[in-house]
Short mmCIF file of C-alpha atoms in Angstrom, two decimals:
data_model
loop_
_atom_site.label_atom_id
_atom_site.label_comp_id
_atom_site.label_asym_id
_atom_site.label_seq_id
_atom_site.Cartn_x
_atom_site.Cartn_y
_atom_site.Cartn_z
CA UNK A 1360 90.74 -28.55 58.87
CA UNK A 1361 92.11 -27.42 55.69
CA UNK A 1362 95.94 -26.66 54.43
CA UNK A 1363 98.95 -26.19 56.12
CA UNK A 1364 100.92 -24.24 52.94
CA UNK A 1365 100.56 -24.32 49.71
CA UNK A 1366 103.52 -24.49 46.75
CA UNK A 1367 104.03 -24.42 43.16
CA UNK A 1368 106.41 -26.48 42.10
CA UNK A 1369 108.01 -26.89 38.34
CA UNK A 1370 108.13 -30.06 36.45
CA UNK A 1371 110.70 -30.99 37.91
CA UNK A 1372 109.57 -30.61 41.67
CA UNK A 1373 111.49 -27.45 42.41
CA UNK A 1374 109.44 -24.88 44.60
CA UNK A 1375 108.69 -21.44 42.68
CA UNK A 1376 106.82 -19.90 45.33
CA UNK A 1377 104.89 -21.18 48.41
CA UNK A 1378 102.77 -19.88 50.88
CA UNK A 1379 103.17 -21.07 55.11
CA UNK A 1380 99.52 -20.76 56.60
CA UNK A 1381 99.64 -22.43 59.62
CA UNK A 1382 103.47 -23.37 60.44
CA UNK A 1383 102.04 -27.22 61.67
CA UNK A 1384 104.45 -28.47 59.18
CA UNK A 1385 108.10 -27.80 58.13
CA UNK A 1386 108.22 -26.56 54.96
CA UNK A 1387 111.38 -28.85 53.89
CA UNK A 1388 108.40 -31.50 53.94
CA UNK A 1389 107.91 -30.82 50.12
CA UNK A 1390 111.44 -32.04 49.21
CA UNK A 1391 110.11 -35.87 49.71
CA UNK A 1392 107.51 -34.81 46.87
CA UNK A 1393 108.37 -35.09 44.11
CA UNK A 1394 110.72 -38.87 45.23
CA UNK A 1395 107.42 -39.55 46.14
CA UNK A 1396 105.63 -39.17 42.63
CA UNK A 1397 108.36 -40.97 41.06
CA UNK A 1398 108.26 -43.71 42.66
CA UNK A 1399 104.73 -44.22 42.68
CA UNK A 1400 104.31 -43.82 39.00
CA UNK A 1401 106.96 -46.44 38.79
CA UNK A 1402 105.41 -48.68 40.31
CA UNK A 1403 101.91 -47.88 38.63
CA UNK A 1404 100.38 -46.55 42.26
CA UNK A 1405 100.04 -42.95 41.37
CA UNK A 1406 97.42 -41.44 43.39
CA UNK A 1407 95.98 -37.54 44.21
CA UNK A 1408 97.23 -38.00 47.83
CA UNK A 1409 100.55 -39.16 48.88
CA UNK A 1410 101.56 -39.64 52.30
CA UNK A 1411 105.67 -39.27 53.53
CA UNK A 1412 105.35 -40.53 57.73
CA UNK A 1413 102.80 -37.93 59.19
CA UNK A 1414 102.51 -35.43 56.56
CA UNK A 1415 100.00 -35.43 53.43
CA UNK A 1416 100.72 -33.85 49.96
CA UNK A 1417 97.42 -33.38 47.83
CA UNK A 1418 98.18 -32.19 44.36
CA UNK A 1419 97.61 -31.36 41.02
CA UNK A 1420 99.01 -30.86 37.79
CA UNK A 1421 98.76 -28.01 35.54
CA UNK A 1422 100.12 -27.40 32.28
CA UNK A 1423 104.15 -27.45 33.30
CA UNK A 1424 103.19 -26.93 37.18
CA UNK A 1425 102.44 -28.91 40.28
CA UNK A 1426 100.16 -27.18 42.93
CA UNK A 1427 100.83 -28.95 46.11
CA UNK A 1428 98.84 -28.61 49.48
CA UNK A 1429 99.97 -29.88 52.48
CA UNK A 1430 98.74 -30.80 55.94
CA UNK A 1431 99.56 -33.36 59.07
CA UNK A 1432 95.90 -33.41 60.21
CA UNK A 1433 92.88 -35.41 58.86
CA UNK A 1434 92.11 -32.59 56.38
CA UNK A 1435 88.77 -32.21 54.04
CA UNK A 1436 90.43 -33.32 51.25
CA UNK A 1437 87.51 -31.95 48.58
CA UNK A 1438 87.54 -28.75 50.33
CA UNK A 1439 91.45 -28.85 49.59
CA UNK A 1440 90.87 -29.77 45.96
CA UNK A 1441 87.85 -27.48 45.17
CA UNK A 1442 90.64 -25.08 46.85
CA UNK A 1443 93.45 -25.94 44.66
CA UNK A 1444 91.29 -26.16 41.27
CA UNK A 1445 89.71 -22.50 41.95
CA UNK A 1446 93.58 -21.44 42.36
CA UNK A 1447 94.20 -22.03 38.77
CA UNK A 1448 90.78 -20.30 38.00
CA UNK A 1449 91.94 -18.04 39.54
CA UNK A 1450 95.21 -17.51 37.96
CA UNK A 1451 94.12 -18.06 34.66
CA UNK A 1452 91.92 -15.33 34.92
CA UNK A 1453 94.49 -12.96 35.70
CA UNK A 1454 97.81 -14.15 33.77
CA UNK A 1455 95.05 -15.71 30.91
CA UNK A 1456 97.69 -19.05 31.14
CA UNK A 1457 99.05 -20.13 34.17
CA UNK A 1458 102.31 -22.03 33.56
CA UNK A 1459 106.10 -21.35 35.14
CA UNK A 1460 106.92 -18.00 33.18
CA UNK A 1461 103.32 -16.74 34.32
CA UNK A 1462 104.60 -17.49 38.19
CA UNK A 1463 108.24 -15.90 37.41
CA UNK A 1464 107.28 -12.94 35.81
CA UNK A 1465 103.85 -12.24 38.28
CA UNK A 1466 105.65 -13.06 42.06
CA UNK A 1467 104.14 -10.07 43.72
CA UNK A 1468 100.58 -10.61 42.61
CA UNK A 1469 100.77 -14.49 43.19
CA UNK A 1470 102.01 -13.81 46.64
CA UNK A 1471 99.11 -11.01 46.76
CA UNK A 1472 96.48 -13.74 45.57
CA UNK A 1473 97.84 -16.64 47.66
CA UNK A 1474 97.33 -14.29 50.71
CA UNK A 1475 93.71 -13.06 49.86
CA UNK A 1476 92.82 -16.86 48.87
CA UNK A 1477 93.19 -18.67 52.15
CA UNK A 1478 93.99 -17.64 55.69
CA UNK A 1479 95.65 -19.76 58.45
CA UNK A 1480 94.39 -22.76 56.18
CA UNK A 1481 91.11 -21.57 55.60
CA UNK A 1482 89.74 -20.73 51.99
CA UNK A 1483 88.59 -17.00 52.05
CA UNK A 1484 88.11 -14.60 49.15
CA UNK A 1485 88.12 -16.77 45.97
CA UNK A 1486 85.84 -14.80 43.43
CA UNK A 1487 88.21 -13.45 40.68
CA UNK A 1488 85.86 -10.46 39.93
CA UNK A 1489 86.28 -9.47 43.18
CA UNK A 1490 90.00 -9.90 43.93
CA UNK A 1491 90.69 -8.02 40.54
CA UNK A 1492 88.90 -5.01 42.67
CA UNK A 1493 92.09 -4.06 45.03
CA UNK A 1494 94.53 -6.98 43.53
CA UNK A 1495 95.52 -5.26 40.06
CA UNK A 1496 98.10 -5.92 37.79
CA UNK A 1497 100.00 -2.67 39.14
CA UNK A 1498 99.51 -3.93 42.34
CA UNK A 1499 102.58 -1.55 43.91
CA UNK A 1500 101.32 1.40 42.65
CA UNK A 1501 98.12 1.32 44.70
CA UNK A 1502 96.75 5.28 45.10
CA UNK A 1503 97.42 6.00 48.84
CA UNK A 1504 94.29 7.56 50.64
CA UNK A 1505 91.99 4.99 48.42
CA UNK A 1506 90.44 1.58 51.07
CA UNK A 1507 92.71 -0.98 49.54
CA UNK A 1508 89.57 -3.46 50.45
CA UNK A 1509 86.34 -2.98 48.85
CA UNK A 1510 83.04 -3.99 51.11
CA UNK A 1511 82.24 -6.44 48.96
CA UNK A 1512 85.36 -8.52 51.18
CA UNK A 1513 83.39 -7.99 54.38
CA UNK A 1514 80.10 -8.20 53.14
CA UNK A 1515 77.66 -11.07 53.00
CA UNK A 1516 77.53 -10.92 49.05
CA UNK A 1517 81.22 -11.30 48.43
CA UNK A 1518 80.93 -12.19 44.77
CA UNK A 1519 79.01 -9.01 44.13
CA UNK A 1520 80.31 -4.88 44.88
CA UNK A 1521 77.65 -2.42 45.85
CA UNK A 1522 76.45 0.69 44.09
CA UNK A 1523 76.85 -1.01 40.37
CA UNK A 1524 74.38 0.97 38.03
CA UNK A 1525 72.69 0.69 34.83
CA UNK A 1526 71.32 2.61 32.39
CA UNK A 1527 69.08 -0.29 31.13
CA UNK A 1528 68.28 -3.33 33.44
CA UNK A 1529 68.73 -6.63 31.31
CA UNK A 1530 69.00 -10.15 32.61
CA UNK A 1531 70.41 -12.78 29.12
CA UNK A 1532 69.54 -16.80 29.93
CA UNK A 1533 70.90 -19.21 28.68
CA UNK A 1534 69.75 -22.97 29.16
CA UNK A 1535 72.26 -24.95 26.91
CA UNK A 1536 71.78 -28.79 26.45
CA UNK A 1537 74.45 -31.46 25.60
CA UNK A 1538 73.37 -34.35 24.37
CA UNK A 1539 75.82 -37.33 25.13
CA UNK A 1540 74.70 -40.55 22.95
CA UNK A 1541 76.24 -44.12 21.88
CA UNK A 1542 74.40 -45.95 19.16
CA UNK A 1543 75.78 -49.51 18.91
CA UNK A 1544 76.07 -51.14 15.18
CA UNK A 1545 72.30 -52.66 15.31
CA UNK A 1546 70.68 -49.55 16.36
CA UNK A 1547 70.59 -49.91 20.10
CA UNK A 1548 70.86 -46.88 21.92
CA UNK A 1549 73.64 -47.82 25.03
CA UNK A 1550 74.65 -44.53 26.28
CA UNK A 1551 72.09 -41.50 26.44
CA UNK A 1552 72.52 -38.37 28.89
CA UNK A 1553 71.48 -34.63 28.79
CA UNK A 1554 74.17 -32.73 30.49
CA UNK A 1555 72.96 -29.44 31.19
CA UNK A 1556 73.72 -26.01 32.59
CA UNK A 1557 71.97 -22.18 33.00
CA UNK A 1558 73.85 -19.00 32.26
CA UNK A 1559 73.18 -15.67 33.51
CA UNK A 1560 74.92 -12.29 31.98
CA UNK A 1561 73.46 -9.82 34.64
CA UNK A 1562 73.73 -6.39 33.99
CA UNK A 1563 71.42 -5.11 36.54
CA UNK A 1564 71.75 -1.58 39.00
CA UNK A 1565 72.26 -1.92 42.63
CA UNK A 1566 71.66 -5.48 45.21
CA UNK A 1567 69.02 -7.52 43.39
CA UNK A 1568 67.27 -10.49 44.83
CA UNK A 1569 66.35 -13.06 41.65
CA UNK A 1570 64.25 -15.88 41.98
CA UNK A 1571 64.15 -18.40 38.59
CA UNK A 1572 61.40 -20.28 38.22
CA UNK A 1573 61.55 -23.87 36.18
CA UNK A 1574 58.90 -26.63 35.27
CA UNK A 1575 60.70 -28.97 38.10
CA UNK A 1576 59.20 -32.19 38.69
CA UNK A 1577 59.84 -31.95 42.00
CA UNK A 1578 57.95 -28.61 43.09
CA UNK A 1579 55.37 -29.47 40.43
CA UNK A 1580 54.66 -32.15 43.13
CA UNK A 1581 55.11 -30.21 45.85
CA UNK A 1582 52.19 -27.86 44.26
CA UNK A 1583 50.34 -30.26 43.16
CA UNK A 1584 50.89 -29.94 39.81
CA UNK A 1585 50.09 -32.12 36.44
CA UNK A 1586 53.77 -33.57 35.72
CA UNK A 1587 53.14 -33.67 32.40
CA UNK A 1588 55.36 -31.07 31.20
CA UNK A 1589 57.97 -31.37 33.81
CA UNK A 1590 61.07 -32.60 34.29
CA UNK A 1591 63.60 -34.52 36.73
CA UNK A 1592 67.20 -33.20 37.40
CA UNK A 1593 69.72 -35.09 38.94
CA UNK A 1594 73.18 -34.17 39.68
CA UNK A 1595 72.07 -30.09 40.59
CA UNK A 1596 75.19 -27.97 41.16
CA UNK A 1597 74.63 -24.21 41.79
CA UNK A 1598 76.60 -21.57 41.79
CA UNK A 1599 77.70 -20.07 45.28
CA UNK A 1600 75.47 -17.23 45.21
CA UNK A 1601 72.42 -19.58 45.13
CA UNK A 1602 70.54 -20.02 48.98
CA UNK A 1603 70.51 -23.80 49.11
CA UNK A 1604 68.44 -23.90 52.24
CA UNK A 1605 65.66 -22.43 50.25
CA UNK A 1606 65.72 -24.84 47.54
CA UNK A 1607 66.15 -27.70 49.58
CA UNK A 1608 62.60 -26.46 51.65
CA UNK A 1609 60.41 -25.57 48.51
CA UNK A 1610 62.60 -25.80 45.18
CA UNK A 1611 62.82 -21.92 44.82
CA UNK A 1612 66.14 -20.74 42.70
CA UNK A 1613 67.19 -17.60 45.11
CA UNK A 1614 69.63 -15.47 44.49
CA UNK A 1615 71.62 -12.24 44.60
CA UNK A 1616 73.95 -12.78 41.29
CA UNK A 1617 77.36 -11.73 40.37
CA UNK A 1618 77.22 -8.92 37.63
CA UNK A 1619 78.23 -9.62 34.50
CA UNK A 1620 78.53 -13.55 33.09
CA UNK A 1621 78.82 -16.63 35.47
CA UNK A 1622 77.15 -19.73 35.27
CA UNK A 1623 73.85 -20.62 37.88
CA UNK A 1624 73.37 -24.08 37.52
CA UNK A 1625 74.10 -27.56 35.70
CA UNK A 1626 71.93 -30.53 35.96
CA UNK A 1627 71.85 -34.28 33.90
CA UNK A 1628 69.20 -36.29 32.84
CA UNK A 1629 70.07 -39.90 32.38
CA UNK A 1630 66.23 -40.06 30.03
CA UNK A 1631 66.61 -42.27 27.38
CA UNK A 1632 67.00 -39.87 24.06
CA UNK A 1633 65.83 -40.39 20.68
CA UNK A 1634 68.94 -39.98 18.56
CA UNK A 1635 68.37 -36.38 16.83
CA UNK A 1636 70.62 -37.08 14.31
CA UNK A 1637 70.43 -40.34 12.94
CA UNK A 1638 73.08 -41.59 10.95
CA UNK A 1639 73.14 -45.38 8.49
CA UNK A 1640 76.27 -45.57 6.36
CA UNK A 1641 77.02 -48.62 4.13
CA UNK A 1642 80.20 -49.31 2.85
CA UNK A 1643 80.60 -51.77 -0.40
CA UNK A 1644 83.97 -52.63 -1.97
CA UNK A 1645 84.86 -52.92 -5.47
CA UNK A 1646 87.68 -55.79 -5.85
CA UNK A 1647 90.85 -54.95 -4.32
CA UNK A 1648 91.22 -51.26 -5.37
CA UNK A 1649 88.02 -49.21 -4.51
CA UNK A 1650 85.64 -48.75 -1.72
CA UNK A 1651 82.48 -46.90 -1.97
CA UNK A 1652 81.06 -45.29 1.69
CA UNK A 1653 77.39 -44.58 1.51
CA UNK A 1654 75.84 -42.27 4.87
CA UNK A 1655 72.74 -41.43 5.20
CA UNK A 1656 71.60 -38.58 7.83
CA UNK A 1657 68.41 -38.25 8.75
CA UNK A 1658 66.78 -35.21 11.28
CA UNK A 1659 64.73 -36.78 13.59
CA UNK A 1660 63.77 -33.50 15.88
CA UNK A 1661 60.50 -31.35 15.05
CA UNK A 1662 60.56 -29.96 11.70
CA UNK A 1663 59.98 -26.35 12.75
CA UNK A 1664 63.27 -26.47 14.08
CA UNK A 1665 66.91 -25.96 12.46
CA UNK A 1666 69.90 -27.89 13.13
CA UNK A 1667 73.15 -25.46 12.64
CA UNK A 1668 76.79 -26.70 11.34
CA UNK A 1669 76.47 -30.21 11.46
CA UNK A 1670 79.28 -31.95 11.06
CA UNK A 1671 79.41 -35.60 10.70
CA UNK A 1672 83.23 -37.53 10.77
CA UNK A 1673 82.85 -40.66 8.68
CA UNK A 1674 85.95 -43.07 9.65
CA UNK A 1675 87.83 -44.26 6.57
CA UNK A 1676 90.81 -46.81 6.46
CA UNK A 1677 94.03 -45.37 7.28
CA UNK A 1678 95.50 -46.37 4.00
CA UNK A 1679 92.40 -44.67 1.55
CA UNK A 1680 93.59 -42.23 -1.43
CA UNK A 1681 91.80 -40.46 -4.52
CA UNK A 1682 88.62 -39.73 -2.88
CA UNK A 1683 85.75 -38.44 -4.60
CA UNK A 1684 82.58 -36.92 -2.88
CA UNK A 1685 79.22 -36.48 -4.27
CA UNK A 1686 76.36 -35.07 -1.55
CA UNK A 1687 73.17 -34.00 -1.56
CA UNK A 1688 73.48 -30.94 0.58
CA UNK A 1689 76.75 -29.08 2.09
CA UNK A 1690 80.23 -30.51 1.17
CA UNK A 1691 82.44 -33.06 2.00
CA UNK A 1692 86.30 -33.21 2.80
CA UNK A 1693 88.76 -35.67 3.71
CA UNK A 1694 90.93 -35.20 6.29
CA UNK A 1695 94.05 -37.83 6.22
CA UNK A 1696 96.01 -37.03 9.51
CA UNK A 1697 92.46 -38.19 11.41
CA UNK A 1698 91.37 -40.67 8.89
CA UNK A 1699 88.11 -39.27 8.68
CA UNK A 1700 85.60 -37.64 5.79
CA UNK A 1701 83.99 -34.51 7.23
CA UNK A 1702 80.40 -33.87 5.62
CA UNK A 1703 79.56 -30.37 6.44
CA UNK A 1704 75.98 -29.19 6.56
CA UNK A 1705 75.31 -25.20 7.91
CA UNK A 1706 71.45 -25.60 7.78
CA UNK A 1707 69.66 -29.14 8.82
CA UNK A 1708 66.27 -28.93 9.00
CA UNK A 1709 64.11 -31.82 11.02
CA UNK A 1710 62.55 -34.55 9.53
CA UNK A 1711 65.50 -34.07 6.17
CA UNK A 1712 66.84 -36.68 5.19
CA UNK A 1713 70.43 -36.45 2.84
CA UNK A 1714 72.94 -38.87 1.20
CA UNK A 1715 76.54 -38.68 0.82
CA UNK A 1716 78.72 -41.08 -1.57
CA UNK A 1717 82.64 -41.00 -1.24
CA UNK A 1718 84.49 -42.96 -3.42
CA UNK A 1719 88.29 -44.18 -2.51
CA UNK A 1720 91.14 -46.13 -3.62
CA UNK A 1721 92.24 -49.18 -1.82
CA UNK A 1722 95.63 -50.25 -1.90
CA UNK A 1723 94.82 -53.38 0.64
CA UNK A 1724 91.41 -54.28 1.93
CA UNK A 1725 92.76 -56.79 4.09
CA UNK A 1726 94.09 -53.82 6.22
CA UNK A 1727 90.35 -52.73 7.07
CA UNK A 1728 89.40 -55.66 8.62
CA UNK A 1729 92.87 -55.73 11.21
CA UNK A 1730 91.80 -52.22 12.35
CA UNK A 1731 88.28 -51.98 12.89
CA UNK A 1732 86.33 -49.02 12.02
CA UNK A 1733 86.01 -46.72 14.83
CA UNK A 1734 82.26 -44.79 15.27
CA UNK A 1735 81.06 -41.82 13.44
CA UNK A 1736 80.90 -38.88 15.23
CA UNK A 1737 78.52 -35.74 14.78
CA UNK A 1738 78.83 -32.21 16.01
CA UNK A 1739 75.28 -29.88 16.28
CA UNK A 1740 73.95 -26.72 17.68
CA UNK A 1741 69.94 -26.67 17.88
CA UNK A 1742 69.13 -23.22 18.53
CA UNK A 1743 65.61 -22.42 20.47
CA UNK A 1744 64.73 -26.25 21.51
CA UNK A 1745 66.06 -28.42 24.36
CA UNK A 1746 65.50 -32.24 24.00
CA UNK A 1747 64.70 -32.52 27.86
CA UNK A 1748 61.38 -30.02 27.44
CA UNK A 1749 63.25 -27.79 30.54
CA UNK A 1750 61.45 -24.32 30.54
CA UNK A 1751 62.40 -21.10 32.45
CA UNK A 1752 58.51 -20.67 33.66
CA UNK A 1753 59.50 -17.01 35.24
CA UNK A 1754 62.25 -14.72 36.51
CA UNK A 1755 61.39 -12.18 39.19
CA UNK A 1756 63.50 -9.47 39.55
CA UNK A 1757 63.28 -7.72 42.96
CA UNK A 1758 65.15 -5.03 43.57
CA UNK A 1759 64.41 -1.73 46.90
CA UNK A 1760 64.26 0.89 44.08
CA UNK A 1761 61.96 -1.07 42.41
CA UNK A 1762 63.08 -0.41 38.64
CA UNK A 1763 61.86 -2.77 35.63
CA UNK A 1764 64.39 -5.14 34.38
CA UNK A 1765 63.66 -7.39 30.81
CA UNK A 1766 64.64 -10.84 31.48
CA UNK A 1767 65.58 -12.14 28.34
CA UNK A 1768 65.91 -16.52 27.45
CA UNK A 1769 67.45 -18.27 25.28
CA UNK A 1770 67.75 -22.04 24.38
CA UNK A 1771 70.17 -24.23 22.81
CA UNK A 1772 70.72 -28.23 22.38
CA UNK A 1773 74.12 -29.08 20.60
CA UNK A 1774 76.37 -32.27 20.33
CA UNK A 1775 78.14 -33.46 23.52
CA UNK A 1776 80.05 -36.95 23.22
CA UNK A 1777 78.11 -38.13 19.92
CA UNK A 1778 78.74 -41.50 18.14
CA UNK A 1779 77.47 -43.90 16.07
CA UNK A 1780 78.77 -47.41 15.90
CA UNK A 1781 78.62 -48.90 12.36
CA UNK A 1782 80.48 -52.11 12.69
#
């Protein structure tokens, strides 16, 4: 069972609009809310589901807004959730923020949405792309004598209309890696993920079936296989339009896709990654008054590939003045409302190696030692390279008119949660 109703309430717990599914539960229910939330924040006990006697709120907050499902049965609560977060995405989409003027000012087409959303409790049509097909901003000047509801609503494929064309059939990849990495101060590596995901923009004519081919550990061994160049994802997620039943028999990607952008997959690898950017700073002080910060960055991916705007935050004590930078590449700032140097390099080849030297005055040094230094932090984009080896083997494109369609790829590793402890 899902939701009973759904509201939006203000900050301050007063309804703006709401939505009565199923009539199981009064809708004065919601006034013992927002008491509710008060007094379990009070008392440190705050939790996503609060219970008042038989009824159960399951919320939310948004910007300025609570979303607020409720229900007297023993409800999926993650279908609820996944319900209430694809709401805002929903929203969002159409308003571009969602926050209390976005609700006062769009009543009709909230009250349109909430409709089309869920019925008696039941999620239904959630794809923006297709709600934004007979739910438009003039929603009350609909042309009489047009179907209000396109096919796509009763059809199999609900994320995708029929009869889209083409001129030129193109299919863009993207397989974009974050690398998420914690160096401790000795040089041991205590936190190292790949955190990855696959995005399609489809522009492609009429109902085409897709089937994406990667070097998968898994079917490698299904097929027999040298695992050699494969690799092992954990944590899949796919997009709706995938057939899951078809990966979970032989590992084949299947799909009819939206048109346009949307993303297809994410994946993490918890492999233990060399740092690609490796960072040693030293810092030496000069009596009471001066302090001299030494980093030195070092590229250590192949050297036939590029690193693009690096930027590496070099923590400096809070009470620092007249710097002075001197670098061997790109340029160096200091930033005093983050307490930070920012060395800025657009082009970082692998297997470089540069040196930057800041120079500051100290009023205390004493003050350094209280606070701690917290880690450096880099920022990267690797462009054509992905640290896990993943590799889009093939994309078939099958389609009953049988047209040719380019499939085009393109990979990228950049910085995800990146730090280096120095102290």
């Amino acid at each position: 069972m899902s939701a009973s109703a759904v509201f939006i309430l203000d900050v301050k717990g007063k309804p703006l609009i709401s939505r009565n599914y199923k009539g199981d539960v009064a809708m004065s229910k919601i006034e013992h809310f927002m008491p509710l939330l008060v007094q379990r924040e009070e008392e440190g006990t705050l939790a996503p589901l609060l219970s008042h006697g038989q009824v159960h709120f399951l919320w939310i907050k948004h910007s300025n807004l609570y979303l607020v499902a409720t229900t007297s049965k023993n409800a999926n609560a993650s279908l609820v959730y996944s319900f209430l977060y694809k709401t805002i995405e929903v929203f969002c989409e159409y308003f571009k923020e969602l926050e209390e003027e976005s609700i006062r000012d769009n009543f009709v087409i909230v009250y349109e949405l909430l409709d089309e959303l869920m019925d008696f409790g039941f999620p239904q049509t959630t794809d923006s792309k297709i709600l934004q097909e007979y739910i438009t901003q003039q929603s009350n000047k609909l042309e009489t004598g047009k179907s209000r509801v396109p096919p796509t609503v009763t059809n199999a494929v609900s994320w995708r209309s029929e009869g889209i064309k083409y001129k030129k059939n193109e299919v863009f990849i993207d397989v974009i890696e974050s690398v998420n990495l914690l160096v401790n101060a000795n040089g041991s590596v205590l936190l190292s993920e790949i955190v990855g995901t696959i995005k399609l923009k489809v522009f492609l004519s009429g109902m085409p079936e897709l089937r994406l081919g990667l070097n998968d550990r898994v079917l490698f061994e299904l097929t027999g296989r040298s695992k050699n160049k494969s690799v092992e994802l954990e944590d899949v997620k796919f997009h709706q339009c995938v057939r899951l039943s078809r990966f979970d028999n032989d590992r084949t990607i299947s799909f009819i896709p939206p048109d346009g952008d949307f993303e297809l997959m994410s994946y993490r690898l918890s492999t233990q990654v060399k740092p690609l950017i490796w960072i040693e700073s030293v810092i030496e002080k000069f009596s009471h008054s001066r302090v001299e910060i030494m980093v030195k960055a070092k590229g250590q991916f192949k050297k036939q590939s590029v690193a693009n705007g690096v930027e590496i935050s070099v923590p400096v004590p809070s009470d620092a003045d007249s710097p002075r930078f001197k670098t061997s590449v790109g340029s160096a700032k200091y930033v005093p409302e983050r307490n930070v140097v920012i060395w800025s390099i657009k082009s970082f080849p692998g297997g470089k190696e540069y040196l930057m030297r800041a120079h500051f005055g100290l009023p205390s040094v004493e003050k350094e030692e209280v606070e701690g230094r917290p880690p450096i932090g880099v920022k990267f984009e690797i462009p054509y390279f992905t640290v896990s080896g993943i590799q889009v083997r093939y994309m078939k494109i099958i389609e009953k008119s049988g047209y040719q369609a380019l499939p085009w790829v393109r990979y990228i590793t950049q910085s995800g949660d990146y730090q280096l402890r120095t102290s």
